[in-house]
GROMACS .gro file of C-alpha atoms in nm:
model
  453
    1MET     CA    1   0.083  -7.396  -0.769
    2THR     CA    2   0.298  -7.186  -0.536
    3THR     CA    3   0.186  -7.212  -0.173
    4PRO     CA    4   0.167  -6.894   0.045
    5THR     CA    5   0.466  -7.008   0.252
    6THR     CA    6   0.676  -7.073  -0.058
    7GLN     CA    7   0.576  -6.738  -0.209
    8ALA     CA    8   0.682  -6.556   0.108
    9ALA     CA    9   1.017  -6.736   0.104
   10ILE     CA   10   1.069  -6.637  -0.262
   11GLU     CA   11   0.996  -6.271  -0.184
   12ASP     CA   12   1.243  -6.279   0.109
   13THR     CA   13   1.506  -6.421  -0.125
   14ILE     CA   14   1.442  -6.148  -0.383
   15HIS     CA   15   1.441  -5.876  -0.113
   16PRO     CA   16   1.705  -5.980   0.145
   17GLU     CA   17   1.671  -5.646   0.325
   18ARG     CA   18   1.335  -5.772   0.454
   19LEU     CA   19   1.484  -6.075   0.626
   20HIS     CA   20   1.394  -6.123   0.991
   21HIS     CA   21   1.463  -6.406   1.232
   22HIS     CA   22   1.085  -6.456   1.261
   23MET     CA   23   0.918  -6.449   0.920
   24ALA     CA   24   0.589  -6.262   0.895
   25ILE     CA   25   0.275  -6.461   0.814
   26ARG     CA   26   0.109  -6.347   0.491
   27TRP     CA   27  -0.253  -6.378   0.597
   28GLU     CA   28  -0.379  -6.221   0.274
   29LYS     CA   29  -0.221  -6.511   0.085
   30VAL     CA   30  -0.402  -6.766   0.299
   31ILE     CA   31  -0.753  -6.644   0.220
   32GLU     CA   32  -0.687  -6.632  -0.158
   33ASN     CA   33  -0.959  -6.373  -0.225
   34ASP     CA   34  -1.230  -6.604  -0.092
   35GLN     CA   35  -1.560  -6.426  -0.164
   36VAL     CA   36  -1.795  -6.647   0.037
   37PRO     CA   37  -1.894  -6.574   0.397
   38ALA     CA   38  -1.649  -6.699   0.656
   39ARG     CA   39  -1.887  -6.973   0.776
   40GLN     CA   40  -1.883  -7.122   0.425
   41ALA     CA   41  -1.513  -7.073   0.350
   42SER     CA   42  -1.264  -7.355   0.316
   43LEU     CA   43  -1.131  -7.520   0.631
   44ARG     CA   44  -0.789  -7.360   0.581
   45VAL     CA   45  -0.939  -7.011   0.561
   46ARG     CA   46  -1.156  -7.062   0.869
   47ALA     CA   47  -0.863  -7.208   1.061
   48SER     CA   48  -0.653  -6.903   0.972
   49ILE     CA   49  -0.907  -6.679   1.145
   50VAL     CA   50  -0.908  -6.895   1.458
   51GLY     CA   51  -0.528  -6.911   1.467
   52ARG     CA   52  -0.483  -6.540   1.416
   53VAL     CA   53  -0.724  -6.451   1.695
   54GLY     CA   54  -0.526  -6.676   1.928
   55LEU     CA   55  -0.194  -6.531   1.817
   56LEU     CA   56  -0.309  -6.171   1.871
   57LEU     CA   57  -0.436  -6.256   2.219
   58LEU     CA   58  -0.106  -6.426   2.295
   59SER     CA   59   0.082  -6.114   2.185
   60SER     CA   60  -0.124  -5.906   2.429
   61GLY     CA   61   0.011  -6.096   2.730
   62THR     CA   62  -0.291  -6.298   2.837
   63GLY     CA   63  -0.278  -6.657   2.956
   64ALA     CA   64  -0.345  -6.983   2.776
   65TRP     CA   65  -0.693  -7.035   2.922
   66ARG     CA   66  -0.823  -6.707   2.782
   67VAL     CA   67  -0.652  -6.768   2.446
   68ARG     CA   68  -0.805  -7.116   2.415
   69ASP     CA   69  -1.147  -6.995   2.525
   70ALA     CA   70  -1.150  -6.719   2.261
   71MET     CA   71  -1.035  -6.957   1.987
   72ASN     CA   72  -1.311  -7.204   2.081
   73ILE     CA   73  -1.576  -6.930   2.061
   74VAL     CA   74  -1.460  -6.830   1.713
   75ALA     CA   75  -1.427  -7.193   1.599
   76ARG     CA   76  -1.784  -7.276   1.709
   77ALA     CA   77  -1.916  -6.975   1.519
   78LEU     CA   78  -1.734  -7.105   1.210
   79GLN     CA   79  -1.881  -7.455   1.258
   80MET     CA   80  -1.557  -7.626   1.364
   81THR     CA   81  -1.396  -7.777   1.668
   82CYS     CA   82  -1.054  -7.656   1.774
   83SER     CA   83  -0.765  -7.811   1.967
   84ALA     CA   84  -0.468  -7.592   2.063
   85ASP     CA   85  -0.129  -7.642   2.224
   86ILE     CA   86  -0.033  -7.300   2.363
   87GLY     CA   87   0.302  -7.172   2.482
   88PHE     CA   88   0.436  -6.828   2.575
   89THR     CA   89   0.513  -6.709   2.221
   90SER     CA   90   0.381  -6.993   2.004
   91LEU     CA   91   0.077  -7.208   1.949
   92THR     CA   92  -0.024  -7.507   1.740
   93VAL     CA   93  -0.389  -7.525   1.630
   94THR     CA   94  -0.584  -7.812   1.476
   95CYS     CA   95  -0.932  -7.740   1.341
   96PHE     CA   96  -1.180  -8.015   1.248
   97ASP     CA   97  -1.510  -7.965   1.065
   98GLY     CA   98  -1.639  -8.323   1.074
   99VAL     CA   99  -1.487  -8.419   0.739
  100GLU     CA  100  -1.124  -8.309   0.740
  101SER     CA  101  -0.874  -8.143   0.970
  102PHE     CA  102  -0.619  -7.865   0.927
  103THR     CA  103  -0.319  -7.795   1.151
  104GLU     CA  104  -0.109  -7.479   1.168
  105SER     CA  105   0.182  -7.374   1.387
  106LEU     CA  106   0.216  -7.003   1.467
  107SER     CA  107   0.472  -6.805   1.664
  108LEU     CA  108   0.562  -6.456   1.781
  109ALA     CA  109   0.900  -6.287   1.786
  110SER     CA  110   0.822  -6.168   2.139
  111SER     CA  111   0.532  -6.116   2.374
  112GLY     CA  112   0.437  -5.799   2.559
  113VAL     CA  113   0.145  -5.664   2.757
  114ASN     CA  114  -0.126  -5.453   2.596
  115THR     CA  115  -0.446  -5.434   2.799
  116ASP     CA  116  -0.618  -5.203   2.550
  117LYS     CA  117  -0.561  -5.448   2.263
  118LEU     CA  118  -0.676  -5.730   2.490
  119THR     CA  119  -1.001  -5.545   2.556
  120GLN     CA  120  -1.059  -5.486   2.185
  121LEU     CA  121  -0.996  -5.852   2.107
  122GLN     CA  122  -1.237  -5.961   2.380
  123ASP     CA  123  -1.506  -5.741   2.227
  124PHE     CA  124  -1.425  -5.881   1.881
  125VAL     CA  125  -1.457  -6.240   2.005
  126GLN     CA  126  -1.782  -6.175   2.193
  127ARG     CA  127  -1.941  -6.020   1.885
  128PHE     CA  128  -1.787  -6.259   1.632
  129ALA     CA  129  -2.086  -6.491   1.584
  130SER     CA  130  -2.332  -6.207   1.529
  131ASP     CA  131  -2.119  -5.943   1.354
  132TYR     CA  132  -1.831  -6.116   1.176
  133ALA     CA  133  -1.897  -6.484   1.101
  134ASP     CA  134  -2.111  -6.403   0.795
  135GLN     CA  135  -1.866  -6.149   0.654
  136LYS     CA  136  -1.603  -6.226   0.392
  137PRO     CA  137  -1.274  -6.356   0.537
  138ALA     CA  138  -1.084  -6.059   0.393
  139LEU     CA  139  -1.298  -5.815   0.593
  140ILE     CA  140  -1.240  -6.015   0.914
  141HIS     CA  141  -0.864  -6.007   0.859
  142GLN     CA  142  -0.883  -5.634   0.790
  143ARG     CA  143  -1.047  -5.584   1.129
  144LEU     CA  144  -0.777  -5.795   1.293
  145ASP     CA  145  -0.514  -5.592   1.104
  146ALA     CA  146  -0.663  -5.274   1.249
  147ILE     CA  147  -0.647  -5.415   1.605
  148LYS     CA  148  -0.290  -5.534   1.553
  149LYS     CA  149  -0.172  -5.198   1.415
  150GLU     CA  150  -0.350  -4.990   1.680
  151PRO     CA  151  -0.084  -4.751   1.815
  152GLY     CA  152  -0.006  -4.745   2.184
  153ASN     CA  153  -0.198  -4.502   2.401
  154TYR     CA  154   0.118  -4.347   2.546
  155GLN     CA  155   0.451  -4.220   2.418
  156PRO     CA  156   0.776  -4.341   2.579
  157TYR     CA  157   0.801  -4.026   2.794
  158GLN     CA  158   0.445  -4.079   2.920
  159SER     CA  159   0.523  -4.441   3.002
  160GLY     CA  160   0.832  -4.316   3.187
  161LEU     CA  161   0.624  -4.072   3.390
  162ALA     CA  162   0.380  -4.353   3.473
  163ALA     CA  163   0.668  -4.574   3.588
  164GLY     CA  164   0.805  -4.293   3.803
  165LEU     CA  165   0.464  -4.241   3.964
  166ALA     CA  166   0.418  -4.614   4.024
  167CYS     CA  167   0.761  -4.663   4.182
  168ALA     CA  168   0.731  -4.349   4.395
  169GLY     CA  169   0.407  -4.488   4.537
  170PHE     CA  170   0.566  -4.830   4.570
  171ILE     CA  171   0.860  -4.705   4.775
  172PHE     CA  172   0.632  -4.511   5.011
  173LEU     CA  173   0.437  -4.830   5.078
  174LEU     CA  174   0.765  -5.006   5.158
  175GLY     CA  175   0.844  -4.739   5.419
  176GLY     CA  176   1.029  -4.472   5.222
  177GLY     CA  177   0.999  -4.098   5.265
  178LEU     CA  178   0.988  -3.794   5.038
  179ILE     CA  179   1.356  -3.806   4.935
  180GLU     CA  180   1.332  -4.173   4.837
  181MET     CA  181   1.010  -4.106   4.645
  182ILE     CA  182   1.163  -3.822   4.443
  183CYS     CA  183   1.476  -4.020   4.359
  184CYS     CA  184   1.267  -4.323   4.263
  185PHE     CA  185   1.047  -4.109   4.041
  186VAL     CA  186   1.352  -3.983   3.852
  187GLY     CA  187   1.525  -4.323   3.835
  188ALA     CA  188   1.225  -4.534   3.734
  189GLY     CA  189   1.104  -4.271   3.488
  190LEU     CA  190   1.435  -4.259   3.301
  191GLY     CA  191   1.471  -4.638   3.321
  192GLN     CA  192   1.127  -4.707   3.170
  193PHE     CA  193   1.179  -4.436   2.907
  194THR     CA  194   1.502  -4.610   2.803
  195ARG     CA  195   1.333  -4.949   2.806
  196LYS     CA  196   1.051  -4.831   2.580
  197LEU     CA  197   1.289  -4.673   2.331
  198LEU     CA  198   1.495  -4.991   2.310
  199GLY     CA  199   1.177  -5.197   2.279
  200LYS     CA  200   1.074  -4.995   1.975
  201ARG     CA  201   1.406  -5.096   1.820
  202HIS     CA  202   1.311  -5.462   1.882
  203TRP     CA  203   1.589  -5.532   2.131
  204THR     CA  204   1.557  -5.852   2.333
  205SER     CA  205   1.378  -5.838   2.668
  206VAL     CA  206   1.693  -5.929   2.863
  207ALA     CA  207   1.883  -5.637   2.707
  208THR     CA  208   1.602  -5.385   2.758
  209THR     CA  209   1.556  -5.499   3.118
  210ALA     CA  210   1.929  -5.484   3.198
  211LEU     CA  211   1.985  -5.142   3.041
  212GLY     CA  212   1.660  -5.000   3.178
  213VAL     CA  213   1.751  -5.109   3.532
  214ALA     CA  214   2.108  -4.981   3.491
  215ILE     CA  215   1.983  -4.636   3.387
  216ALA     CA  216   1.729  -4.632   3.670
  217CYS     CA  217   1.987  -4.723   3.933
  218LEU     CA  218   2.240  -4.470   3.801
  219ALA     CA  219   1.972  -4.199   3.797
  220TYR     CA  220   1.879  -4.278   4.158
  221PHE     CA  221   2.245  -4.255   4.262
  222LEU     CA  222   2.292  -3.919   4.088
  223SER     CA  223   1.964  -3.784   4.227
  224LEU     CA  224   2.069  -3.877   4.578
  225ARG     CA  225   2.407  -3.712   4.524
  226PHE     CA  226   2.222  -3.399   4.416
  227TRP     CA  227   2.025  -3.402   4.741
  228GLY     CA  228   2.359  -3.439   4.918
  229LEU     CA  229   2.428  -3.076   4.828
  230PHE     CA  230   2.148  -2.979   5.069
  231LEU     CA  231   2.133  -3.266   5.320
  232THR     CA  232   2.395  -3.382   5.566
  233ASN     CA  233   2.312  -3.755   5.580
  234THR     CA  234   2.214  -3.891   5.238
  235SER     CA  235   2.327  -4.243   5.333
  236ALA     CA  236   2.007  -4.271   5.538
  237HIS     CA  237   1.812  -4.262   5.211
  238GLU     CA  238   2.007  -4.531   5.026
  239ALA     CA  239   1.742  -4.788   5.118
  240GLY     CA  240   1.508  -4.642   4.852
  241TYR     CA  241   1.745  -4.756   4.579
  242ILE     CA  242   1.544  -5.076   4.523
  243GLY     CA  243   1.235  -4.872   4.432
  244ALA     CA  244   1.397  -4.730   4.119
  245MET     CA  245   1.406  -5.074   3.952
  246LEU     CA  246   1.061  -5.204   4.048
  247PHE     CA  247   0.909  -5.092   3.717
  248VAL     CA  248   1.045  -5.412   3.555
  249ILE     CA  249   0.842  -5.646   3.779
  250PRO     CA  250   0.701  -5.906   3.534
  251GLY     CA  251   0.351  -5.905   3.682
  252PHE     CA  252   0.157  -6.031   3.381
  253PRO     CA  253   0.380  -6.327   3.286
  254TYR     CA  254   0.423  -6.433   3.648
  255ILE     CA  255   0.055  -6.416   3.748
  256THR     CA  256  -0.065  -6.579   3.425
  257SER     CA  257   0.198  -6.852   3.465
  258ILE     CA  258   0.055  -6.968   3.797
  259LEU     CA  259  -0.304  -6.937   3.671
  260ASP     CA  260  -0.213  -7.146   3.366
  261ILE     CA  261  -0.054  -7.412   3.586
  262THR     CA  262  -0.368  -7.429   3.802
  263LYS     CA  263  -0.567  -7.493   3.482
  264ASN     CA  264  -0.324  -7.768   3.370
  265ASP     CA  265  -0.177  -7.557   3.088
  266MET     CA  266   0.170  -7.669   3.191
  267ARG     CA  267   0.357  -7.570   2.877
  268SER     CA  268   0.233  -7.212   2.882
  269GLY     CA  269   0.264  -7.186   3.260
  270LEU     CA  270   0.622  -7.309   3.278
  271GLU     CA  271   0.736  -7.099   2.982
  272ARG     CA  272   0.582  -6.786   3.131
  273LEU     CA  273   0.729  -6.863   3.472
  274THR     CA  274   1.074  -6.905   3.315
  275PHE     CA  275   1.042  -6.569   3.141
  276ALA     CA  276   0.931  -6.400   3.465
  277LEU     CA  277   1.218  -6.551   3.663
  278THR     CA  278   1.466  -6.452   3.392
  279THR     CA  279   1.346  -6.092   3.413
  280ILE     CA  280   1.365  -6.089   3.794
  281ILE     CA  281   1.713  -6.243   3.798
  282THR     CA  282   1.840  -6.000   3.534
  283ALA     CA  283   1.705  -5.696   3.719
  284THR     CA  284   1.830  -5.801   4.064
  285PHE     CA  285   2.171  -5.900   3.928
  286ILE     CA  286   2.222  -5.562   3.760
  287GLY     CA  287   2.091  -5.383   4.068
  288TRP     CA  288   2.326  -5.580   4.293
  289LEU     CA  289   2.632  -5.507   4.078
  290LEU     CA  290   2.558  -5.135   4.068
  291ALA     CA  291   2.483  -5.126   4.442
  292LEU     CA  292   2.830  -5.266   4.503
  293SER     CA  293   2.974  -5.000   4.274
  294PHE     CA  294   2.786  -4.722   4.457
  295ASP     CA  295   2.850  -4.882   4.799
  296PHE     CA  296   2.475  -4.885   4.863
  297LYS     CA  297   2.345  -5.124   5.128
  298PRO     CA  298   1.984  -5.244   5.168
  299GLN     CA  299   1.930  -5.092   5.511
  300ASN     CA  300   1.599  -5.025   5.684
  301PHE     CA  301   1.406  -4.709   5.604
  302LEU     CA  302   1.387  -4.418   5.841
  303PRO     CA  303   1.062  -4.409   6.046
  304GLN     CA  304   0.784  -4.228   5.859
  305GLY     CA  305   0.651  -4.080   6.181
  306LEU     CA  306   0.282  -4.104   6.086
  307SER     CA  307  -0.011  -4.196   6.307
  308LEU     CA  308  -0.266  -4.461   6.207
  309TYR     CA  309  -0.524  -4.263   6.011
  310PRO     CA  310  -0.288  -4.031   5.819
  311LEU     CA  311  -0.077  -4.336   5.731
  312MET     CA  312  -0.384  -4.525   5.612
  313ALA     CA  313  -0.497  -4.232   5.398
  314LEU     CA  314  -0.152  -4.194   5.243
  315ARG     CA  315  -0.135  -4.569   5.179
  316LEU     CA  316  -0.464  -4.548   4.991
  317MET     CA  317  -0.326  -4.266   4.775
  318ALA     CA  318   0.012  -4.433   4.722
  319SER     CA  319  -0.153  -4.765   4.633
  320PHE     CA  320  -0.379  -4.590   4.382
  321ALA     CA  321  -0.081  -4.409   4.230
  322GLY     CA  322   0.122  -4.730   4.206
  323VAL     CA  323  -0.152  -4.937   4.044
  324TYR     CA  324  -0.259  -4.650   3.816
  325GLY     CA  325   0.099  -4.607   3.697
  326PHE     CA  326   0.150  -4.978   3.632
  327SER     CA  327  -0.181  -4.992   3.446
  328MET     CA  328  -0.069  -4.709   3.218
  329MET     CA  329   0.257  -4.896   3.156
  330PHE     CA  330   0.039  -5.187   3.038
  331ASN     CA  331  -0.127  -4.949   2.786
  332SER     CA  332  -0.461  -4.924   2.968
  333LYS     CA  333  -0.678  -4.629   2.874
  334GLN     CA  334  -0.747  -4.377   3.145
  335LYS     CA  335  -1.084  -4.512   3.258
  336MET     CA  336  -0.943  -4.863   3.290
  337ALA     CA  337  -0.628  -4.739   3.466
  338ILE     CA  338  -0.834  -4.539   3.718
  339THR     CA  339  -1.063  -4.838   3.781
  340ALA     CA  340  -0.765  -5.065   3.842
  341GLY     CA  341  -0.614  -4.797   4.068
  342LEU     CA  342  -0.926  -4.783   4.285
  343ILE     CA  343  -0.939  -5.163   4.317
  344GLY     CA  344  -0.569  -5.177   4.401
  345ALA     CA  345  -0.599  -4.897   4.657
  346VAL     CA  346  -0.861  -5.088   4.853
  347ALA     CA  347  -0.698  -5.431   4.819
  348ASN     CA  348  -0.339  -5.327   4.894
  349THR     CA  349  -0.426  -5.100   5.185
  350THR     CA  350  -0.632  -5.383   5.334
  351ARG     CA  351  -0.328  -5.610   5.302
  352LEU     CA  352  -0.097  -5.365   5.475
  353GLU     CA  353  -0.339  -5.292   5.758
  354LEU     CA  354  -0.390  -5.663   5.820
  355VAL     CA  355  -0.015  -5.694   5.876
  356ASP     CA  356   0.012  -5.385   6.096
  357LEU     CA  357  -0.312  -5.397   6.298
  358VAL     CA  358  -0.387  -5.767   6.345
  359HIS     CA  359  -0.033  -5.899   6.288
  360CYS     CA  360  -0.145  -6.122   6.002
  361PRO     CA  361   0.148  -6.309   5.841
  362PRO     CA  362   0.255  -6.126   5.521
  363ALA     CA  363   0.184  -6.428   5.299
  364ALA     CA  364  -0.169  -6.469   5.438
  365ALA     CA  365  -0.232  -6.095   5.405
  366ALA     CA  366  -0.112  -6.112   5.043
  367PHE     CA  367  -0.362  -6.392   4.975
  368ILE     CA  368  -0.647  -6.189   5.126
  369GLY     CA  369  -0.545  -5.876   4.935
  370ALA     CA  370  -0.531  -6.063   4.605
  371LEU     CA  371  -0.862  -6.237   4.680
  372LEU     CA  372  -1.025  -5.900   4.749
  373ALA     CA  373  -0.880  -5.756   4.426
  374GLY     CA  374  -1.015  -6.053   4.231
  375LEU     CA  375  -1.362  -6.025   4.383
  376LEU     CA  376  -1.381  -5.649   4.322
  377ALA     CA  377  -1.259  -5.693   3.963
  378SER     CA  378  -1.528  -5.955   3.899
  379VAL     CA  379  -1.798  -5.719   4.024
  380VAL     CA  380  -1.663  -5.435   3.809
  381ASN     CA  381  -1.636  -5.669   3.510
  382ARG     CA  382  -2.011  -5.723   3.513
  383LYS     CA  383  -2.068  -5.349   3.480
  384LEU     CA  384  -1.784  -5.227   3.255
  385ARG     CA  385  -1.702  -5.552   3.068
  386TYR     CA  386  -1.327  -5.509   3.108
  387PRO     CA  387  -1.130  -5.835   3.097
  388ARG     CA  388  -1.068  -5.933   3.460
  389ILE     CA  389  -0.696  -5.973   3.406
  390THR     CA  390  -0.661  -5.609   3.296
  391LEU     CA  391  -0.782  -5.504   3.641
  392THR     CA  392  -0.646  -5.775   3.869
  393VAL     CA  393  -0.282  -5.795   3.758
  394PRO     CA  394  -0.208  -5.420   3.793
  395SER     CA  395  -0.390  -5.430   4.128
  396ILE     CA  396  -0.160  -5.695   4.276
  397VAL     CA  397   0.168  -5.614   4.101
  398ILE     CA  398   0.223  -5.359   4.374
  399MET     CA  399   0.203  -5.643   4.628
  400VAL     CA  400   0.500  -5.829   4.476
  401PRO     CA  401   0.782  -5.824   4.737
  402GLY     CA  402   1.053  -5.667   4.524
  403LEU     CA  403   1.239  -5.545   4.832
  404TYR     CA  404   1.257  -5.897   4.975
  405ILE     CA  405   1.384  -6.040   4.645
  406TYR     CA  406   1.652  -5.775   4.613
  407ARG     CA  407   1.770  -5.817   4.973
  408GLY     CA  408   1.784  -6.192   4.923
  409VAL     CA  409   1.996  -6.166   4.606
  410TYR     CA  410   2.215  -5.897   4.762
  411ASN     CA  411   2.300  -6.113   5.061
  412LEU     CA  412   2.353  -6.424   4.851
  413GLY     CA  413   2.596  -6.224   4.638
  414LEU     CA  414   2.794  -6.147   4.954
  415ASN     CA  415   2.784  -6.513   5.059
  416ASN     CA  416   2.545  -6.438   5.345
  417VAL     CA  417   2.352  -6.751   5.252
  418GLY     CA  418   2.139  -6.775   5.565
  419THR     CA  419   2.017  -6.415   5.548
  420GLY     CA  420   1.969  -6.432   5.171
  421ALA     CA  421   1.771  -6.755   5.193
  422GLU     CA  422   1.550  -6.607   5.467
  423TRP     CA  423   1.457  -6.305   5.253
  424LEU     CA  424   1.397  -6.516   4.943
  425THR     CA  425   1.178  -6.758   5.140
  426LYS     CA  426   0.963  -6.469   5.261
  427ALA     CA  427   0.938  -6.341   4.905
  428LEU     CA  428   0.852  -6.686   4.766
  429LEU     CA  429   0.565  -6.737   5.010
  430ILE     CA  430   0.408  -6.402   4.922
  431MET     CA  431   0.454  -6.458   4.548
  432LEU     CA  432   0.289  -6.800   4.568
  433PHE     CA  433  -0.014  -6.673   4.759
  434LEU     CA  434  -0.082  -6.373   4.531
  435PRO     CA  435  -0.196  -6.567   4.220
  436PHE     CA  436  -0.380  -6.820   4.435
  437GLY     CA  437  -0.586  -6.536   4.575
  438LEU     CA  438  -0.693  -6.449   4.220
  439PHE     CA  439  -0.757  -6.816   4.144
  440VAL     CA  440  -0.993  -6.852   4.441
  441ALA     CA  441  -1.179  -6.531   4.351
  442ARG     CA  442  -1.229  -6.655   3.997
  443PHE     CA  443  -1.327  -7.002   4.125
  444ILE     CA  444  -1.597  -6.852   4.347
  445LEU     CA  445  -1.757  -6.625   4.088
  446ASP     CA  446  -1.696  -6.796   3.753
  447LYS     CA  447  -1.866  -7.133   3.694
  448ARG     CA  448  -1.672  -7.198   3.374
  449TRP     CA  449  -1.338  -7.140   3.551
  450ARG     CA  450  -1.415  -7.423   3.794
  451MET     CA  451  -1.456  -7.679   3.516
  452VAL     CA  452  -1.189  -7.882   3.342
  453ASP     CA  453  -1.378  -7.923   3.010
   0.00000   0.00000   0.00000
């Protein structure tokens, strides 16, 4: 008898134009037209459902703890126990029904972030025992097919506009003015648009990041030169250059990496952390090279000239715009994006005012801001049932110190080791305290999160 894997290999040999580096899994071959309810199906068929749920969650960008938790819920409904070894783009699952065991290894070509798909999968898992476990396996896989093939909520140009809005808000919060915001909007918008188009062509993440950042930086430079036709001192606005590339901040993989490590999912945590650092290094390296070409220097911003209450009000609006834009980039629907924006506006403005008004150290203020975002997201989760991570990560991405990281790399590139190390140390402290703020919020309000088993 020809196994499903062998049959797929034969078809690839007959049709070489279908060849891909990562071979597709033929789920319809696994179930073999099993007509019994899923609870009564063979162990291999039941394990295929558990594994596929985990793989789809992994493809949506969530961490190992959530993936394992969802797989356990489905496995219990199918009268099995499940053990999983989870990485960034792969997982190995062993299912045991008390008589025999079945092991399967699954992998993805790449991993992205899709908060809408993550929400649908959470709903699927929560309703699995009551709505799906007694259906035929083919119908369950059809539902998972529908979730997998769900088109994105936004076209590349809409994602570009969202990135432009997010980075314009971001640069205002860093101290930029109107000129910097406009140039960042143009640069980040074109950069994200390019990145999305290349992503649809299945280019690697390093290539899409490098080219997206290059386009964003070039667009900022040209936009500033355009303003030079009307302004006498455009060099005073060069400091906003960093804002054009902040759309590539790997918020989801970085935050989930630290959360995974705190839950002892070391493989997933370290792989995600490596991916996040690779993205950051790629972006800052390209930005540094182009800054040298344009003779841009990371100088301080011009004073914004705003009093306390107008500045606070504008920070609330800029924080909302930044988080809302990032949430749209993660494919959140409008209600979810607005909810995340409101949480981020409160949490990030609180962080900034702690630094300005009570002179709280930036790392401690980052911890408090992330803790507040996590607590607010948990309260909202009880009402709207959104996955916490779809609200918390966009809310604190805007707190990531991209300016510090860029200044650190820029100075290291010029052999100013002391200055570069100082900026990178400041950035590292803030980046360590952000995910720990979310961890503490989850620890306080989620009994299951506190437990090891």
